[in-house]
Amino acid sequence: MALFSVPTPVTTILLDIEGTTTPITFVKDVLFPYIKENIKKYLLEHWQEKECQEDITQLQKQAEKDSHIDGFVPIPSAISDNETENMIQAVVDNVYWQMSLDRKTTALKQLQGHMWRSAYITGQLKGEVYEDVVPSIRQWRELGFKLYIYSSGSVEAQKLLFGYSIEGNLLKLLDGHFDTTVGHKVESKSYRNIADSIRCSPENILFLTDVVKEAFAAEKAGLHVAVVMRPGNDALTDEDKSSYCCITSFHQINFPSENN
Ligand SMILES: [Mg+2]
């Protein structure tokens, strides 16, 4: 088994989720279909709640900005109670449209996050993690490493995935979470922001991700990187494989203390 030796300055491990700790299929085949299958029911059940109304307001604001995009689905304001049903249908159609374009608008992510929270809490969803993830992160913590998550999913969605995982509540194993509010994952500045925010030098951080563009951005910011290859991930090119240290399991990560 090929091993990746963690460089000595590393004290902190930053983990991507999708394609790294968790199968890419979890998001595509479990989380997103859950939204599509349950959004109408969710809106009908939660419509009167303040949080749900705020989510709708944000989606309406986004819809106003999107009116120039092909296939755009407007969300009208409800003028009277008997128009609520039309409005719910418009929200459903708008969300389907945004999801068909794989958009990541804050308004969409906010509603999705609230729907997933409700599903995790009621046990309808459980976060998936690869079998090597929990034993590895437990071991890393025992060795004294700090562990952070950086994912394009919102911090709230991240906490739900790890808080209600198939292996129980994993949040106590994590030191913190970052999402794209620190910047996009393919931009180097985001990784410098994370390093600043956790008061770490970039060279103290090892970033694990399945996406080469993210590894490139992180490396440019001075972080150490390894690319994780999991079943179902996009295949890496030969050039990618020769440019980056690639692993198929966290068990392949070897720490300086293990060499002593
Ligand atoms: Mg990923």
Tab-separated table of C-alpha atoms and ligand atoms in Angstrom:
chain	number	residue	atom	x	y	z
A	1	MET	CA	0.000	0.000	0.000
A	2	ALA	CA	1.435	3.370	-1.053
A	3	LEU	CA	1.831	5.701	1.890
A	4	PHE	CA	1.687	9.448	2.025
A	5	SER	CA	4.053	10.792	4.648
A	6	VAL	CA	2.770	13.916	6.315
A	7	PRO	CA	5.402	16.666	6.270
A	8	THR	CA	6.758	17.491	9.734
A	9	PRO	CA	5.411	21.069	10.007
A	10	VAL	CA	1.820	19.838	9.668
A	11	THR	CA	-0.261	20.248	12.827
A	12	THR	CA	-3.670	20.646	11.251
A	13	ILE	CA	-5.683	18.649	8.750
A	14	LEU	CA	-8.292	20.298	6.559
A	15	LEU	CA	-10.796	17.944	4.967
A	16	ASP	CA	-13.070	18.280	1.993
A	17	ILE	CA	-16.309	16.286	2.288
A	18	GLU	CA	-17.775	15.305	-1.060
A	19	GLY	CA	-15.499	12.760	-2.733
A	20	THR	CA	-13.111	12.802	0.251
A	21	THR	CA	-14.811	11.797	3.524
A	22	THR	CA	-18.124	10.970	1.924
A	23	PRO	CA	-19.157	9.330	-1.353
A	24	ILE	CA	-19.955	11.845	-4.088
A	25	THR	CA	-23.077	9.759	-4.627
A	26	PHE	CA	-24.363	10.773	-1.184
A	27	VAL	CA	-24.939	14.333	-2.341
A	28	LYS	CA	-26.100	13.433	-5.840
A	29	ASP	CA	-28.127	10.328	-5.040
A	30	VAL	CA	-29.342	11.006	-1.500
A	31	LEU	CA	-29.302	14.684	-0.494
A	32	PHE	CA	-30.425	16.349	-3.739
A	33	PRO	CA	-33.139	13.779	-4.532
A	34	TYR	CA	-34.413	14.231	-0.956
A	35	ILE	CA	-35.005	17.930	-1.713
A	36	LYS	CA	-36.812	17.218	-4.965
A	37	GLU	CA	-38.996	14.505	-3.473
A	38	ASN	CA	-39.906	16.426	-0.316
A	39	ILE	CA	-39.889	20.146	-1.100
A	40	LYS	CA	-43.613	20.518	-1.697
A	41	LYS	CA	-44.492	18.572	1.455
A	42	TYR	CA	-41.916	20.600	3.427
A	43	LEU	CA	-43.253	23.946	2.206
A	44	LEU	CA	-46.856	22.944	2.975
A	45	GLU	CA	-45.897	21.849	6.500
A	46	HIS	CA	-43.592	24.771	7.341
A	47	TRP	CA	-45.132	27.620	5.312
A	48	GLN	CA	-46.372	29.570	8.335
A	49	GLU	CA	-42.999	29.448	10.098
A	50	LYS	CA	-40.792	32.537	10.194
A	51	GLU	CA	-37.713	30.640	9.004
A	52	CYS	CA	-39.555	29.245	6.006
A	53	GLN	CA	-40.929	32.680	5.097
A	54	GLU	CA	-37.399	34.118	5.288
A	55	ASP	CA	-36.161	31.375	2.981
A	56	ILE	CA	-38.913	32.242	0.484
A	57	THR	CA	-38.032	35.951	0.653
A	58	GLN	CA	-34.400	35.124	-0.155
A	59	LEU	CA	-35.469	32.903	-3.074
A	60	GLN	CA	-37.667	35.737	-4.395
A	61	LYS	CA	-34.756	38.173	-4.202
A	62	GLN	CA	-32.552	35.677	-6.051
A	63	ALA	CA	-35.291	35.157	-8.663
A	64	GLU	CA	-35.348	38.911	-9.337
A	65	LYS	CA	-31.591	38.790	-10.009
A	66	ASP	CA	-31.983	35.727	-12.251
A	67	SER	CA	-34.609	37.134	-14.631
A	68	HIS	CA	-32.055	37.411	-17.458
A	69	ILE	CA	-31.141	33.697	-17.347
A	70	ASP	CA	-32.646	31.300	-19.921
A	71	GLY	CA	-35.535	29.242	-18.572
A	72	PHE	CA	-35.836	31.479	-15.491
A	73	VAL	CA	-38.767	30.615	-13.158
A	74	PRO	CA	-40.314	33.652	-11.378
A	75	ILE	CA	-41.671	33.532	-7.821
A	76	PRO	CA	-44.669	35.872	-7.424
A	77	SER	CA	-45.618	37.423	-4.095
A	78	ALA	CA	-48.723	35.958	-2.484
A	79	ILE	CA	-51.429	38.604	-2.601
A	80	SER	CA	-54.089	36.589	-0.851
A	81	ASP	CA	-54.277	33.288	1.020
A	82	ASN	CA	-55.840	31.409	-1.862
A	83	GLU	CA	-52.761	32.192	-3.930
A	84	THR	CA	-50.464	30.451	-1.460
A	85	GLU	CA	-50.747	27.212	-3.388
A	86	ASN	CA	-49.634	28.896	-6.635
A	87	MET	CA	-46.767	30.507	-4.795
A	88	ILE	CA	-45.664	27.196	-3.289
A	89	GLN	CA	-45.731	25.658	-6.753
A	90	ALA	CA	-43.644	28.570	-8.096
A	91	VAL	CA	-41.062	28.035	-5.325
A	92	VAL	CA	-40.987	24.301	-6.119
A	93	ASP	CA	-40.507	25.043	-9.837
A	94	ASN	CA	-37.836	27.666	-9.142
A	95	VAL	CA	-35.895	25.281	-6.865
A	96	TYR	CA	-36.135	22.481	-9.471
A	97	TRP	CA	-34.879	24.934	-12.100
A	98	GLN	CA	-31.953	26.131	-9.970
A	99	MET	CA	-31.029	22.554	-9.118
A	100	SER	CA	-31.202	21.501	-12.792
A	101	LEU	CA	-28.483	24.101	-13.449
A	102	ASP	CA	-26.531	22.890	-10.388
A	103	ARG	CA	-26.636	26.408	-8.990
A	104	LYS	CA	-25.200	27.119	-5.547
A	105	THR	CA	-27.003	30.354	-4.688
A	106	THR	CA	-27.114	31.253	-1.009
A	107	ALA	CA	-30.916	31.361	-1.151
A	108	LEU	CA	-31.129	27.822	-2.524
A	109	LYS	CA	-28.528	26.464	-0.110
A	110	GLN	CA	-30.317	28.063	2.831
A	111	LEU	CA	-33.621	26.349	2.067
A	112	GLN	CA	-31.875	23.039	1.324
A	113	GLY	CA	-30.005	23.292	4.634
A	114	HIS	CA	-33.228	23.785	6.558
A	115	MET	CA	-34.888	20.847	4.799
A	116	TRP	CA	-31.921	18.586	5.464
A	117	ARG	CA	-31.815	19.650	9.123
A	118	SER	CA	-35.414	18.603	9.551
A	119	ALA	CA	-34.708	15.251	7.831
A	120	TYR	CA	-31.569	14.505	9.871
A	121	ILE	CA	-33.256	15.359	13.164
A	122	THR	CA	-36.216	13.107	12.367
A	123	GLY	CA	-33.878	10.303	11.241
A	124	GLN	CA	-34.923	10.394	7.586
A	125	LEU	CA	-31.316	11.124	6.599
A	126	LYS	CA	-27.977	9.942	7.974
A	127	GLY	CA	-24.610	11.323	6.873
A	128	GLU	CA	-22.375	8.841	5.067
A	129	VAL	CA	-18.643	8.577	5.697
A	130	TYR	CA	-16.164	6.097	4.237
A	131	GLU	CA	-15.212	3.331	6.649
A	132	ASP	CA	-11.602	4.533	6.989
A	133	VAL	CA	-12.652	8.068	7.991
A	134	VAL	CA	-13.698	7.703	11.636
A	135	PRO	CA	-10.827	5.409	12.755
A	136	SER	CA	-8.363	7.741	10.999
A	137	ILE	CA	-9.631	10.988	12.422
A	138	ARG	CA	-9.768	9.458	15.904
A	139	GLN	CA	-6.134	8.436	15.493
A	140	TRP	CA	-5.127	11.863	14.156
A	141	ARG	CA	-6.721	13.547	17.145
A	142	GLU	CA	-4.931	11.193	19.503
A	143	LEU	CA	-1.692	12.210	17.794
A	144	GLY	CA	-2.576	15.837	18.574
A	145	PHE	CA	-3.683	17.060	15.149
A	146	LYS	CA	-6.413	19.646	14.774
A	147	LEU	CA	-9.151	18.805	12.291
A	148	TYR	CA	-11.215	21.200	10.207
A	149	ILE	CA	-13.706	20.787	7.394
A	150	TYR	CA	-13.835	22.937	4.251
A	151	SER	CA	-16.716	22.193	1.919
A	152	SER	CA	-18.905	24.075	-0.531
A	153	GLY	CA	-21.855	22.784	1.511
A	154	SER	CA	-22.900	25.290	4.192
A	155	VAL	CA	-21.441	24.972	7.680
A	156	GLU	CA	-24.908	24.051	8.883
A	157	ALA	CA	-25.167	21.229	6.318
A	158	GLN	CA	-21.678	20.013	7.288
A	159	LYS	CA	-22.611	19.889	10.968
A	160	LEU	CA	-25.732	17.889	10.184
A	161	LEU	CA	-23.840	15.377	8.047
A	162	PHE	CA	-21.271	14.745	10.784
A	163	GLY	CA	-23.659	15.251	13.702
A	164	TYR	CA	-26.144	12.665	12.427
A	165	SER	CA	-23.797	10.284	10.623
A	166	ILE	CA	-24.121	6.531	10.119
A	167	GLU	CA	-21.419	6.304	12.811
A	168	GLY	CA	-23.154	8.612	15.263
A	169	ASN	CA	-22.254	12.155	16.286
A	170	LEU	CA	-18.772	12.932	14.942
A	171	LEU	CA	-18.784	16.670	15.715
A	172	LYS	CA	-16.712	16.191	18.855
A	173	LEU	CA	-13.877	14.958	16.618
A	174	LEU	CA	-13.811	18.210	14.632
A	175	ASP	CA	-12.332	21.571	15.621
A	176	GLY	CA	-14.249	23.714	13.146
A	177	HIS	CA	-15.943	24.170	9.811
A	178	PHE	CA	-15.522	26.398	6.771
A	179	ASP	CA	-17.746	26.918	3.762
A	180	THR	CA	-17.573	29.249	0.776
A	181	THR	CA	-18.153	32.299	2.973
A	182	VAL	CA	-14.318	32.250	3.318
A	183	GLY	CA	-14.055	32.129	-0.492
A	184	HIS	CA	-14.370	29.626	-3.303
A	185	LYS	CA	-12.527	26.356	-3.093
A	186	VAL	CA	-10.519	26.882	-6.276
A	187	GLU	CA	-9.127	30.238	-5.090
A	188	SER	CA	-5.862	30.401	-3.162
A	189	LYS	CA	-7.050	33.304	-1.068
A	190	SER	CA	-9.682	31.068	0.573
A	191	TYR	CA	-6.942	28.839	1.969
A	192	ARG	CA	-4.990	31.827	3.287
A	193	ASN	CA	-8.224	33.048	4.917
A	194	ILE	CA	-8.679	29.683	6.610
A	195	ALA	CA	-5.062	29.655	7.814
A	196	ASP	CA	-5.490	33.182	9.236
A	197	SER	CA	-8.767	32.297	10.842
A	198	ILE	CA	-7.333	29.274	12.704
A	199	ARG	CA	-4.096	31.189	13.468
A	200	CYS	CA	-1.975	28.710	11.588
A	201	SER	CA	0.757	29.154	9.037
A	202	PRO	CA	-0.273	27.624	5.659
A	203	GLU	CA	2.642	25.186	5.874
A	204	ASN	CA	1.147	23.765	9.090
A	205	ILE	CA	-1.937	22.595	7.203
A	206	LEU	CA	-2.510	19.462	5.153
A	207	PHE	CA	-5.538	19.694	2.852
A	208	LEU	CA	-7.203	16.518	1.599
A	209	THR	CA	-9.511	16.830	-1.395
A	210	ASP	CA	-10.633	14.886	-4.450
A	211	VAL	CA	-10.537	17.940	-6.743
A	212	VAL	CA	-7.202	18.783	-8.384
A	213	LYS	CA	-8.132	22.458	-8.938
A	214	GLU	CA	-8.707	22.796	-5.192
A	215	ALA	CA	-5.415	21.048	-4.428
A	216	PHE	CA	-3.682	23.428	-6.851
A	217	ALA	CA	-5.206	26.512	-5.179
A	218	ALA	CA	-4.343	25.252	-1.701
A	219	GLU	CA	-0.783	24.405	-2.695
A	220	LYS	CA	-0.356	27.868	-4.208
A	221	ALA	CA	-1.389	29.301	-0.834
A	222	GLY	CA	1.385	27.257	0.815
A	223	LEU	CA	-0.621	24.337	2.208
A	224	HIS	CA	0.434	20.706	1.841
A	225	VAL	CA	-2.022	18.667	-0.192
A	226	ALA	CA	-2.923	15.104	-1.060
A	227	VAL	CA	-5.574	14.105	-3.581
A	228	VAL	CA	-8.086	11.500	-2.492
A	229	MET	CA	-9.351	9.009	-5.066
A	230	ARG	CA	-12.646	7.381	-4.102
A	231	PRO	CA	-15.035	5.177	-6.054
A	232	GLY	CA	-17.300	7.349	-8.208
A	233	ASN	CA	-14.978	10.390	-8.191
A	234	ASP	CA	-13.910	11.947	-11.479
A	235	ALA	CA	-10.904	10.057	-12.832
A	236	LEU	CA	-7.566	11.840	-12.518
A	237	THR	CA	-5.381	12.342	-15.565
A	238	ASP	CA	-1.896	10.820	-15.671
A	239	GLU	CA	-0.553	14.347	-15.314
A	240	ASP	CA	-2.625	14.905	-12.149
A	241	LYS	CA	-1.390	11.606	-10.740
A	242	SER	CA	2.216	12.555	-11.350
A	243	SER	CA	1.744	16.109	-9.977
A	244	TYR	CA	0.037	15.177	-6.699
A	245	CYS	CA	0.358	12.608	-4.019
A	246	CYS	CA	-2.753	10.469	-4.458
A	247	ILE	CA	-4.349	8.159	-1.906
A	248	THR	CA	-7.406	5.905	-1.979
A	249	SER	CA	-7.878	5.657	1.805
A	250	PHE	CA	-7.006	7.762	4.847
A	251	HIS	CA	-5.184	4.668	6.152
A	252	GLN	CA	-2.457	5.483	3.615
A	253	ILE	CA	-1.598	8.655	5.528
A	254	ASN	CA	1.507	8.133	7.584
A	255	PHE	CA	2.574	10.508	10.355
A	256	PRO	CA	6.087	11.452	11.408
A	257	SER	CA	5.557	9.940	14.882
A	258	GLU	CA	4.722	6.584	13.284
A	259	ASN	CA	8.192	6.453	11.748
A	260	ASN	CA	9.986	6.741	15.063
B	1	MG	MG	-14.799	17.180	-2.986
